[in-house]
PDB file of C-alpha atoms in Angstrom:
ATOM      1  CA  MET A1455     -26.081  79.201  37.712  1.00  0.00           C
ATOM      2  CA  SER A1456     -23.525  80.342  40.258  1.00  0.00           C
ATOM      3  CA  ASN A1457     -24.936  76.922  43.162  1.00  0.00           C
ATOM      4  CA  TYR A1458     -22.115  76.128  45.739  1.00  0.00           C
ATOM      5  CA  LEU A1459     -24.977  73.391  46.857  1.00  0.00           C
ATOM      6  CA  PRO A1460     -24.481  70.558  44.287  1.00  0.00           C
ATOM      7  CA  ILE A1461     -20.417  71.066  45.381  1.00  0.00           C
ATOM      8  CA  ILE A1462     -20.567  71.221  48.790  1.00  0.00           C
ATOM      9  CA  ALA A1463     -22.848  67.695  48.237  1.00  0.00           C
ATOM     10  CA  ILE A1464     -20.594  66.032  46.296  1.00  0.00           C
ATOM     11  CA  PHE A1465     -17.858  65.796  48.257  1.00  0.00           C
ATOM     12  CA  THR A1466     -19.357  65.399  50.756  1.00  0.00           C
ATOM     13  CA  LEU A1467     -20.857  62.135  49.457  1.00  0.00           C
ATOM     14  CA  ALA A1468     -17.796  61.660  48.411  1.00  0.00           C
ATOM     15  CA  THR A1469     -14.859  61.884  51.063  1.00  0.00           C
ATOM     16  CA  GLY A1470     -18.337  59.247  52.982  1.00  0.00           C
ATOM     17  CA  TYR A1471     -18.071  56.583  49.970  1.00  0.00           C
ATOM     18  CA  GLY A1472     -13.739  57.487  49.859  1.00  0.00           C
ATOM     19  CA  ILE A1473     -13.101  56.775  53.814  1.00  0.00           C
ATOM     20  CA  TRP A1474     -15.712  53.894  53.687  1.00  0.00           C
ATOM     21  CA  TYR A1475     -13.751  52.553  50.601  1.00  0.00           C
ATOM     22  CA  GLN A1476      -9.963  52.739  51.994  1.00  0.00           C
ATOM     23  CA  LEU A1477     -11.207  50.806  55.565  1.00  0.00           C
ATOM     24  CA  SER A1478     -13.082  48.168  53.353  1.00  0.00           C
ATOM     25  CA  ARG A1479     -10.310  47.130  50.710  1.00  0.00           C
ATOM     26  CA  GLY A1480      -8.007  45.252  51.462  1.00  0.00           C
ATOM     27  CA  LYS A1481      -9.258  43.614  54.596  1.00  0.00           C
ATOM     28  CA  VAL A1482      -9.846  39.562  55.287  1.00  0.00           C
ATOM     29  CA  LYS A1483     -13.541  39.346  55.677  1.00  0.00           C
ATOM     30  CA  ARG A1484     -13.811  36.119  57.803  1.00  0.00           C
ATOM     31  CA  LYS A1485     -17.793  35.852  57.477  1.00  0.00           C
ATOM     32  CA  ALA A1486     -18.728  37.326  54.120  1.00  0.00           C
ATOM     33  CA  LYS A1487     -22.425  37.607  54.039  1.00  0.00           C
ATOM     34  CA  ARG A1488     -21.651  36.911  50.315  1.00  0.00           C
ATOM     35  CA  ALA A1489     -19.484  33.372  51.534  1.00  0.00           C
ATOM     36  CA  SER A1490     -19.912  30.613  48.657  1.00  0.00           C
ATOM     37  CA  LYS A1491     -22.023  27.733  50.764  1.00  0.00           C
ATOM     38  CA  ALA A1492     -21.142  24.684  49.149  1.00  0.00           C
ATOM     39  CA  PRO A1493     -17.258  23.929  49.205  1.00  0.00           C
ATOM     40  CA  LEU A1494     -14.803  25.061  45.502  1.00  0.00           C
ATOM     41  CA  ASP A1495     -12.942  22.011  43.886  1.00  0.00           C
ATOM     42  CA  LYS A1496     -11.428  20.978  40.621  1.00  0.00           C
ATOM     43  CA  SER A1497     -14.071  21.131  38.812  1.00  0.00           C
ATOM     44  CA  VAL A1498     -15.504  24.083  39.499  1.00  0.00           C
ATOM     45  CA  LEU A1499     -11.528  26.463  39.210  1.00  0.00           C
ATOM     46  CA  GLY A1500     -10.404  24.313  37.113  1.00  0.00           C
ATOM     47  CA  SER A1501      -7.247  23.905  39.078  1.00  0.00           C
ATOM     48  CA  GLU A1502      -5.707  21.741  42.397  1.00  0.00           C
ATOM     49  CA  LEU A1503      -6.357  22.875  45.582  1.00  0.00           C
ATOM     50  CA  GLY A1504      -3.590  23.424  47.850  1.00  0.00           C
ATOM     51  CA  SER A1505      -3.455  20.941  50.676  1.00  0.00           C
ATOM     52  CA  ARG A1506      -4.045  23.211  53.334  1.00  0.00           C
ATOM     53  CA  ALA A1507      -5.261  26.464  51.838  1.00  0.00           C
ATOM     54  CA  THR A1508      -5.651  27.906  48.224  1.00  0.00           C
ATOM     55  CA  PHE A1509      -5.933  31.654  47.256  1.00  0.00           C
ATOM     56  CA  VAL A1510      -8.708  32.265  44.175  1.00  0.00           C
ATOM     57  CA  GLN A1511      -7.946  35.474  43.050  1.00  0.00           C
ATOM     58  CA  PHE A1512     -10.738  37.309  40.380  1.00  0.00           C
ATOM     59  CA  SER A1513      -8.968  39.857  38.852  1.00  0.00           C
ATOM     60  CA  SER A1514     -10.089  41.660  35.320  1.00  0.00           C
ATOM     61  CA  ALA A1515      -7.750  43.997  33.032  1.00  0.00           C
ATOM     62  CA  PHE A1516      -8.733  47.328  34.160  1.00  0.00           C
ATOM     63  CA  CYS A1517      -7.483  46.912  37.640  1.00  0.00           C
ATOM     64  CA  THR A1518      -4.181  48.372  38.953  1.00  0.00           C
ATOM     65  CA  PRO A1519      -4.359  46.602  42.290  1.00  0.00           C
ATOM     66  CA  CYS A1520      -4.815  43.517  40.847  1.00  0.00           C
ATOM     67  CA  TRP A1521      -1.148  43.580  40.020  1.00  0.00           C
ATOM     68  CA  ALA A1522       0.058  44.154  43.555  1.00  0.00           C
ATOM     69  CA  THR A1523      -2.350  41.183  44.410  1.00  0.00           C
ATOM     70  CA  ARG A1524      -0.824  38.473  42.154  1.00  0.00           C
ATOM     71  CA  THR A1525       2.580  39.589  43.354  1.00  0.00           C
ATOM     72  CA  LEU A1526       2.321  39.596  46.821  1.00  0.00           C
ATOM     73  CA  LEU A1527       0.111  36.375  46.512  1.00  0.00           C
ATOM     74  CA  ILE A1528       2.652  35.005  43.914  1.00  0.00           C
ATOM     75  CA  ASN A1529       5.412  35.679  46.623  1.00  0.00           C
ATOM     76  CA  ILE A1530       3.401  34.188  49.952  1.00  0.00           C
ATOM     77  CA  THR A1531       2.743  31.024  48.032  1.00  0.00           C
ATOM     78  CA  SER A1532       6.113  29.906  45.774  1.00  0.00           C
ATOM     79  CA  GLY A1533       7.963  28.708  49.389  1.00  0.00           C
ATOM     80  CA  LEU A1534       4.665  26.720  50.492  1.00  0.00           C
ATOM     81  CA  SER A1535       3.653  23.294  49.140  1.00  0.00           C
ATOM     82  CA  ASP A1536       0.877  22.725  50.193  1.00  0.00           C
ATOM     83  CA  VAL A1537      -1.049  26.259  49.656  1.00  0.00           C
ATOM     84  CA  LYS A1538      -1.716  27.349  46.388  1.00  0.00           C
ATOM     85  CA  HIS A1539      -3.391  30.607  44.620  1.00  0.00           C
ATOM     86  CA  ILE A1540      -4.957  30.240  41.174  1.00  0.00           C
ATOM     87  CA  GLU A1541      -5.700  33.558  39.464  1.00  0.00           C
ATOM     88  CA  ILE A1542      -9.117  33.392  37.566  1.00  0.00           C
ATOM     89  CA  ASP A1543     -10.103  36.002  34.573  1.00  0.00           C
ATOM     90  CA  ALA A1544     -13.243  37.010  36.286  1.00  0.00           C
ATOM     91  CA  GLU A1545     -14.605  38.004  32.858  1.00  0.00           C
ATOM     92  CA  ALA A1546     -14.466  35.334  30.963  1.00  0.00           C
ATOM     93  CA  ASN A1547     -16.183  33.230  33.284  1.00  0.00           C
ATOM     94  CA  LEU A1548     -19.311  35.788  34.402  1.00  0.00           C
ATOM     95  CA  ASP A1549     -20.987  32.263  35.259  1.00  0.00           C
ATOM     96  CA  LEU A1550     -18.395  31.225  38.154  1.00  0.00           C
ATOM     97  CA  VAL A1551     -18.690  35.356  38.826  1.00  0.00           C
ATOM     98  CA  ARG A1552     -22.310  35.319  39.662  1.00  0.00           C
ATOM     99  CA  LYS A1553     -22.292  31.595  41.306  1.00  0.00           C
ATOM    100  CA  LEU A1554     -19.844  33.753  44.388  1.00  0.00           C
ATOM    101  CA  ASP A1555     -21.325  36.859  43.676  1.00  0.00           C
ATOM    102  CA  ILE A1556     -18.146  38.571  42.720  1.00  0.00           C
ATOM    103  CA  ARG A1557     -19.087  42.584  42.092  1.00  0.00           C
ATOM    104  CA  SER A1558     -15.209  43.958  41.659  1.00  0.00           C
ATOM    105  CA  THR A1559     -11.596  43.340  41.337  1.00  0.00           C
ATOM    106  CA  PRO A1560      -9.498  42.058  42.679  1.00  0.00           C
ATOM    107  CA  THR A1561     -11.485  40.290  45.311  1.00  0.00           C
ATOM    108  CA  THR A1562      -9.558  36.873  46.614  1.00  0.00           C
ATOM    109  CA  LEU A1563     -11.629  34.263  48.308  1.00  0.00           C
ATOM    110  CA  VAL A1564      -9.951  32.157  51.031  1.00  0.00           C
ATOM    111  CA  LEU A1565     -10.242  28.700  51.065  1.00  0.00           C
ATOM    112  CA  ASP A1566      -9.319  25.759  53.636  1.00  0.00           C
ATOM    113  CA  GLY A1567      -8.050  22.550  52.507  1.00  0.00           C
ATOM    114  CA  LYS A1568     -11.597  21.143  51.737  1.00  0.00           C
ATOM    115  CA  GLY A1569     -12.292  23.983  49.624  1.00  0.00           C
ATOM    116  CA  ASN A1570     -14.443  25.818  51.884  1.00  0.00           C
ATOM    117  CA  GLU A1571     -14.625  29.507  51.523  1.00  0.00           C
ATOM    118  CA  ILE A1572     -13.338  30.703  55.043  1.00  0.00           C
ATOM    119  CA  GLY A1573     -12.910  34.298  54.259  1.00  0.00           C
ATOM    120  CA  ARG A1574     -12.316  36.659  51.096  1.00  0.00           C
ATOM    121  CA  ALA A1575     -10.848  40.358  50.235  1.00  0.00           C
ATOM    122  CA  ILE A1576     -11.985  42.796  48.066  1.00  0.00           C
ATOM    123  CA  GLY A1577      -9.228  45.580  46.757  1.00  0.00           C
ATOM    124  CA  ALA A1578      -5.662  44.368  47.043  1.00  0.00           C
ATOM    125  CA  PRO A1579      -5.082  43.019  50.821  1.00  0.00           C
ATOM    126  CA  LYS A1580      -1.682  43.881  52.987  1.00  0.00           C
ATOM    127  CA  ARG A1581       0.995  41.101  53.674  1.00  0.00           C
ATOM    128  CA  LEU A1582       0.336  40.733  57.127  1.00  0.00           C
ATOM    129  CA  GLU A1583      -3.428  40.130  57.028  1.00  0.00           C
ATOM    130  CA  ILE A1584      -2.585  37.179  54.475  1.00  0.00           C
ATOM    131  CA  VAL A1585       0.096  36.411  56.809  1.00  0.00           C
ATOM    132  CA  ASN A1586      -2.161  36.046  59.389  1.00  0.00           C
ATOM    133  CA  THR A1587      -5.037  34.592  57.813  1.00  0.00           C
ATOM    134  CA  LEU A1588      -2.927  31.438  56.496  1.00  0.00           C
ATOM    135  CA  ALA A1589      -1.109  31.387  60.216  1.00  0.00           C
ATOM    136  CA  ALA A1590      -5.166  30.345  61.426  1.00  0.00           C
ATOM    137  CA  ILE A1591      -5.091  27.635  58.514  1.00  0.00           C
ATOM    138  CA  LYS A1592      -4.093  24.788  60.429  1.00  0.00           C
TER     139      LYS A1592
ATOM    140  CA  MET B 134     -19.704  25.178  34.509  1.00  0.00           C
ATOM    141  CA  SER B 135     -16.536  24.925  33.050  1.00  0.00           C
ATOM    142  CA  ILE B 136     -13.592  28.125  33.526  1.00  0.00           C
ATOM    143  CA  THR B 137     -12.012  29.256  31.490  1.00  0.00           C
ATOM    144  CA  ASN B 138      -8.181  28.780  32.478  1.00  0.00           C
ATOM    145  CA  VAL B 139      -5.571  31.743  30.950  1.00  0.00           C
ATOM    146  CA  LEU B 140      -6.069  35.187  31.329  1.00  0.00           C
ATOM    147  CA  SER B 141      -7.604  36.682  28.288  1.00  0.00           C
ATOM    148  CA  PHE B 142      -5.599  39.488  29.174  1.00  0.00           C
ATOM    149  CA  LYS B 143      -2.593  40.414  29.136  1.00  0.00           C
ATOM    150  CA  THR B 144      -0.122  39.972  32.312  1.00  0.00           C
ATOM    151  CA  SER B 145       3.587  40.012  31.544  1.00  0.00           C
ATOM    152  CA  ASN B 146       5.003  42.607  29.119  1.00  0.00           C
ATOM    153  CA  PRO B 147       2.022  45.108  30.264  1.00  0.00           C
ATOM    154  CA  LYS B 148       2.261  49.174  28.870  1.00  0.00           C
ATOM    155  CA  LEU B 149       3.774  51.170  32.046  1.00  0.00           C
ATOM    156  CA  ILE B 150       3.840  53.962  33.314  1.00  0.00           C
ATOM    157  CA  ASP B 151       3.594  56.546  36.333  1.00  0.00           C
ATOM    158  CA  ALA B 152       1.197  55.426  38.556  1.00  0.00           C
ATOM    159  CA  ARG B 153       1.672  59.374  39.871  1.00  0.00           C
ATOM    160  CA  GLY B 154       0.490  60.694  36.837  1.00  0.00           C
ATOM    161  CA  PRO B 155      -2.987  60.056  36.203  1.00  0.00           C
ATOM    162  CA  ARG B 156      -3.492  60.617  39.842  1.00  0.00           C
ATOM    163  CA  PHE B 157      -2.374  64.184  39.343  1.00  0.00           C
ATOM    164  CA  GLY B 158      -4.195  64.270  36.028  1.00  0.00           C
ATOM    165  CA  ALA B 159      -7.498  63.821  38.482  1.00  0.00           C
ATOM    166  CA  VAL B 160      -6.566  66.285  40.278  1.00  0.00           C
ATOM    167  CA  ILE B 161      -6.827  68.678  37.727  1.00  0.00           C
ATOM    168  CA  THR B 162      -9.737  66.906  37.091  1.00  0.00           C
ATOM    169  CA  THR B 163     -11.466  67.899  40.348  1.00  0.00           C
ATOM    170  CA  ILE B 164     -10.480  71.598  40.056  1.00  0.00           C
ATOM    171  CA  VAL B 165     -12.027  72.150  36.292  1.00  0.00           C
ATOM    172  CA  LEU B 166     -15.401  70.322  36.786  1.00  0.00           C
ATOM    173  CA  THR B 167     -15.169  71.641  40.293  1.00  0.00           C
ATOM    174  CA  ALA B 168     -15.249  75.546  38.504  1.00  0.00           C
ATOM    175  CA  PHE B 169     -17.096  74.637  35.833  1.00  0.00           C
ATOM    176  CA  LEU B 170     -19.913  73.734  38.843  1.00  0.00           C
ATOM    177  CA  ALA B 171     -19.143  76.939  40.610  1.00  0.00           C
ATOM    178  CA  THR B 172     -19.364  79.004  37.149  1.00  0.00           C
ATOM    179  CA  GLY B 173     -21.469  77.549  34.425  1.00  0.00           C
ATOM    180  CA  ASN B 174     -19.030  78.133  32.219  1.00  0.00           C
ATOM    181  CA  LEU B 175     -19.667  75.777  28.859  1.00  0.00           C
ATOM    182  CA  LEU B 176     -15.976  75.982  28.665  1.00  0.00           C
ATOM    183  CA  LEU B 177     -14.381  74.320  31.617  1.00  0.00           C
ATOM    184  CA  LEU B 178     -16.946  71.719  30.491  1.00  0.00           C
ATOM    185  CA  HIS B 179     -16.076  71.263  27.188  1.00  0.00           C
ATOM    186  CA  TRP B 180     -12.779  71.363  27.740  1.00  0.00           C
ATOM    187  CA  GLN B 181     -12.622  67.955  29.934  1.00  0.00           C
ATOM    188  CA  LEU B 182     -14.551  66.813  27.146  1.00  0.00           C
ATOM    189  CA  LEU B 183     -11.986  67.113  25.838  1.00  0.00           C
ATOM    190  CA  VAL B 184      -8.849  66.156  27.603  1.00  0.00           C
ATOM    191  CA  PHE B 185     -11.292  62.781  28.619  1.00  0.00           C
ATOM    192  CA  ALA B 186     -11.588  61.913  24.455  1.00  0.00           C
ATOM    193  CA  LEU B 187      -7.729  62.644  23.534  1.00  0.00           C
ATOM    194  CA  VAL B 188      -6.815  59.733  26.477  1.00  0.00           C
ATOM    195  CA  ALA B 189      -9.689  57.762  26.231  1.00  0.00           C
ATOM    196  CA  PHE B 190      -9.325  57.369  22.172  1.00  0.00           C
ATOM    197  CA  ILE B 191      -5.275  57.785  21.888  1.00  0.00           C
ATOM    198  CA  GLY B 192      -4.405  57.578  24.662  1.00  0.00           C
ATOM    199  CA  LEU B 193      -2.044  58.738  28.312  1.00  0.00           C
ATOM    200  CA  GLY B 194       0.561  59.997  25.505  1.00  0.00           C
ATOM    201  CA  VAL B 195      -1.865  62.457  24.553  1.00  0.00           C
ATOM    202  CA  SER B 196      -3.542  63.799  27.342  1.00  0.00           C
ATOM    203  CA  PRO B 197      -2.776  67.317  28.192  1.00  0.00           C
ATOM    204  CA  TYR B 198      -2.479  66.981  32.457  1.00  0.00           C
ATOM    205  CA  GLY B 199       0.302  63.706  32.051  1.00  0.00           C
ATOM    206  CA  PHE B 200       2.367  66.804  30.043  1.00  0.00           C
ATOM    207  CA  ILE B 201       2.272  69.466  33.249  1.00  0.00           C
ATOM    208  CA  TYR B 202       2.645  66.224  34.923  1.00  0.00           C
ATOM    209  CA  SER B 203       6.139  65.095  32.815  1.00  0.00           C
ATOM    210  CA  LYS B 204       7.255  68.748  32.411  1.00  0.00           C
ATOM    211  CA  SER B 205       7.087  70.336  35.937  1.00  0.00           C
ATOM    212  CA  VAL B 206       5.498  67.379  38.745  1.00  0.00           C
ATOM    213  CA  LYS B 207       7.568  65.097  37.736  1.00  0.00           C
ATOM    214  CA  PRO B 208      11.239  66.383  37.626  1.00  0.00           C
ATOM    215  CA  ARG B 209      10.901  67.745  41.165  1.00  0.00           C
ATOM    216  CA  LEU B 210       9.548  64.376  42.754  1.00  0.00           C
ATOM    217  CA  LYS B 211      11.981  61.982  44.650  1.00  0.00           C
ATOM    218  CA  GLY B 212      12.120  58.362  45.393  1.00  0.00           C
ATOM    219  CA  GLU B 213      11.012  55.407  44.038  1.00  0.00           C
ATOM    220  CA  VAL B 214       8.332  55.584  40.944  1.00  0.00           C
ATOM    221  CA  PRO B 215       5.207  53.222  40.981  1.00  0.00           C
ATOM    222  CA  VAL B 216       4.085  52.371  37.588  1.00  0.00           C
ATOM    223  CA  GLU B 217       1.104  50.458  36.408  1.00  0.00           C
ATOM    224  CA  ASP B 218      -0.359  48.990  33.735  1.00  0.00           C
ATOM    225  CA  THR B 219      -1.940  52.260  30.877  1.00  0.00           C
ATOM    226  CA  ARG B 220      -5.061  50.058  30.590  1.00  0.00           C
ATOM    227  CA  PRO B 221      -7.001  50.692  33.726  1.00  0.00           C
ATOM    228  CA  PRO B 222      -6.106  54.679  34.019  1.00  0.00           C
ATOM    229  CA  GLN B 223      -7.515  54.832  30.514  1.00  0.00           C
ATOM    230  CA  PHE B 224     -10.835  52.885  30.829  1.00  0.00           C
ATOM    231  CA  ALA B 225     -11.394  55.687  33.745  1.00  0.00           C
ATOM    232  CA  GLN B 226     -11.255  58.564  31.494  1.00  0.00           C
ATOM    233  CA  LEU B 227     -13.850  57.002  28.884  1.00  0.00           C
ATOM    234  CA  VAL B 228     -16.144  56.891  31.875  1.00  0.00           C
ATOM    235  CA  GLY B 229     -15.133  59.862  31.980  1.00  0.00           C
ATOM    236  CA  PHE B 230     -15.270  61.572  28.620  1.00  0.00           C
ATOM    237  CA  LEU B 231     -20.028  59.015  28.756  1.00  0.00           C
ATOM    238  CA  PHE B 232     -20.219  61.200  31.454  1.00  0.00           C
ATOM    239  CA  ALA B 233     -18.895  64.157  30.097  1.00  0.00           C
ATOM    240  CA  ILE B 234     -20.824  64.311  26.680  1.00  0.00           C
ATOM    241  CA  THR B 235     -24.075  62.981  28.155  1.00  0.00           C
ATOM    242  CA  ALA B 236     -23.578  65.876  30.463  1.00  0.00           C
ATOM    243  CA  THR B 237     -23.166  68.348  27.532  1.00  0.00           C
ATOM    244  CA  ILE B 238     -26.095  67.163  25.801  1.00  0.00           C
ATOM    245  CA  LEU B 239     -27.877  67.846  28.520  1.00  0.00           C
ATOM    246  CA  TYR B 240     -26.692  71.087  28.615  1.00  0.00           C
ATOM    247  CA  ASP B 241     -27.333  72.207  25.274  1.00  0.00           C
ATOM    248  CA  LEU B 242     -30.750  70.594  25.711  1.00  0.00           C
ATOM    249  CA  GLY B 243     -31.912  72.945  29.129  1.00  0.00           C
ATOM    250  CA  LEU B 244     -31.598  69.797  31.670  1.00  0.00           C
ATOM    251  CA  GLU B 245     -29.264  71.877  33.107  1.00  0.00           C
ATOM    252  CA  THR B 246     -30.206  69.909  36.667  1.00  0.00           C
ATOM    253  CA  ALA B 247     -29.858  66.327  35.273  1.00  0.00           C
ATOM    254  CA  GLY B 248     -26.678  67.902  33.621  1.00  0.00           C
ATOM    255  CA  VAL B 249     -25.557  68.929  37.465  1.00  0.00           C
ATOM    256  CA  ILE B 250     -26.192  65.223  38.225  1.00  0.00           C
ATOM    257  CA  VAL B 251     -24.383  63.886  35.662  1.00  0.00           C
ATOM    258  CA  VAL B 252     -21.920  66.012  36.356  1.00  0.00           C
ATOM    259  CA  GLY B 253     -21.575  65.730  39.825  1.00  0.00           C
ATOM    260  CA  PHE B 254     -20.882  61.104  39.430  1.00  0.00           C
ATOM    261  CA  ALA B 255     -17.552  61.920  37.167  1.00  0.00           C
ATOM    262  CA  LEU B 256     -16.067  65.048  39.562  1.00  0.00           C
ATOM    263  CA  ALA B 257     -17.329  62.300  42.877  1.00  0.00           C
ATOM    264  CA  ALA B 258     -15.023  59.981  40.391  1.00  0.00           C
ATOM    265  CA  ALA B 259     -12.350  62.130  39.305  1.00  0.00           C
ATOM    266  CA  PHE B 260     -11.943  63.313  43.366  1.00  0.00           C
ATOM    267  CA  LEU B 261     -12.193  59.552  44.737  1.00  0.00           C
ATOM    268  CA  ASN B 262      -9.363  58.927  42.504  1.00  0.00           C
ATOM    269  CA  ALA B 263      -6.954  62.559  43.564  1.00  0.00           C
ATOM    270  CA  ALA B 264      -7.661  61.657  47.464  1.00  0.00           C
ATOM    271  CA  PHE B 265      -8.436  57.960  47.678  1.00  0.00           C
ATOM    272  CA  ASN B 266      -6.281  56.199  45.168  1.00  0.00           C
ATOM    273  CA  TYR B 267      -9.807  55.047  43.921  1.00  0.00           C
ATOM    274  CA  CYS B 268      -9.876  52.502  41.002  1.00  0.00           C
ATOM    275  CA  LEU B 269     -13.053  53.021  39.254  1.00  0.00           C
ATOM    276  CA  GLY B 270     -12.001  49.660  36.739  1.00  0.00           C
ATOM    277  CA  CYS B 271     -12.157  47.427  39.795  1.00  0.00           C
ATOM    278  CA  GLU B 272     -15.381  48.776  41.020  1.00  0.00           C
ATOM    279  CA  VAL B 273     -17.604  49.382  37.874  1.00  0.00           C
ATOM    280  CA  TYR B 274     -15.778  46.972  34.790  1.00  0.00           C
ATOM    281  CA  LEU B 275     -17.161  43.389  36.027  1.00  0.00           C
ATOM    282  CA  LEU B 276     -20.566  45.241  36.910  1.00  0.00           C
ATOM    283  CA  ILE B 277     -21.320  46.370  33.396  1.00  0.00           C
ATOM    284  CA  ALA B 278     -19.338  43.248  32.522  1.00  0.00           C
ATOM    285  CA  ARG B 279     -22.215  41.123  34.350  1.00  0.00           C
ATOM    286  CA  ALA B 280     -24.891  43.571  33.665  1.00  0.00           C
ATOM    287  CA  LYS B 281     -24.240  43.066  29.573  1.00  0.00           C
ATOM    288  CA  SER B 282     -24.368  39.162  29.174  1.00  0.00           C
ATOM    289  CA  ALA B 283     -27.054  38.929  31.657  1.00  0.00           C
ATOM    290  CA  ILE B 284     -28.890  41.168  29.077  1.00  0.00           C
ATOM    291  CA  SER B 285     -28.033  39.214  26.209  1.00  0.00           C
ATOM    292  CA  ALA B 286     -28.920  36.031  28.146  1.00  0.00           C
ATOM    293  CA  ARG B 287     -32.337  38.055  28.087  1.00  0.00           C
ATOM    294  CA  LYS B 288     -33.263  37.906  24.312  1.00  0.00           C
TER     295      LYS B 288
END
């Protein structure tokens, strides 16, 4: 069985998907289609929100970029009293994951002071993306 | 709905490895599976099945590709060593194992077309990891957990 057609098909499809993957991961999408409609609060997230903004990070064990995301968000929020970072174990909170339509980890929701989702990033966000997003929240 | 606010997985003192090792392994896996599809030589598929099984069930420490990496590639690399937790690459190898064993059974049954498709998924994942630093665990683990709980809720 010497057939090169499947090989060409696999590499073509995988390359197309890979390019989309790299372009889409880590971007903070301002108007995500899957954004939650109702504002989120302590009763849903289990922690107090930041008065200006909150980053809600969904993580899992089998996820290398979750580490980079955690380090970045803790680093950015630790110096700010009005911005908080909440990390949630996606696997242990599947009801919430379904409600917010989280499909992969890390997914980070950006909430304003009232708990409204104003953006979400799938994959490890870049530092500049987060800094710019934060700067746009009054 | 109540929230479980404690992370159920370990986030401190993880077992860390050089993150370039599994990526090198993905390059070799891509070559082996491509060679298998090109030649149809089942020895190549069985070899890759063995490699997946070793890493998935014993650990990254026994990976033949990891051995090649640490002996002949790592000494030539300079600069800071990027590290990662061992669990994500081990999870990816388990997924690889499931695809490879399925493909092996399909070939044994004479279902070659189905076998090619299943190998194709494993090859695509390995290539994506090698070329685009694709994180399989990130993309599929939560979907599996969601599907599992949806199925058990229906019972």
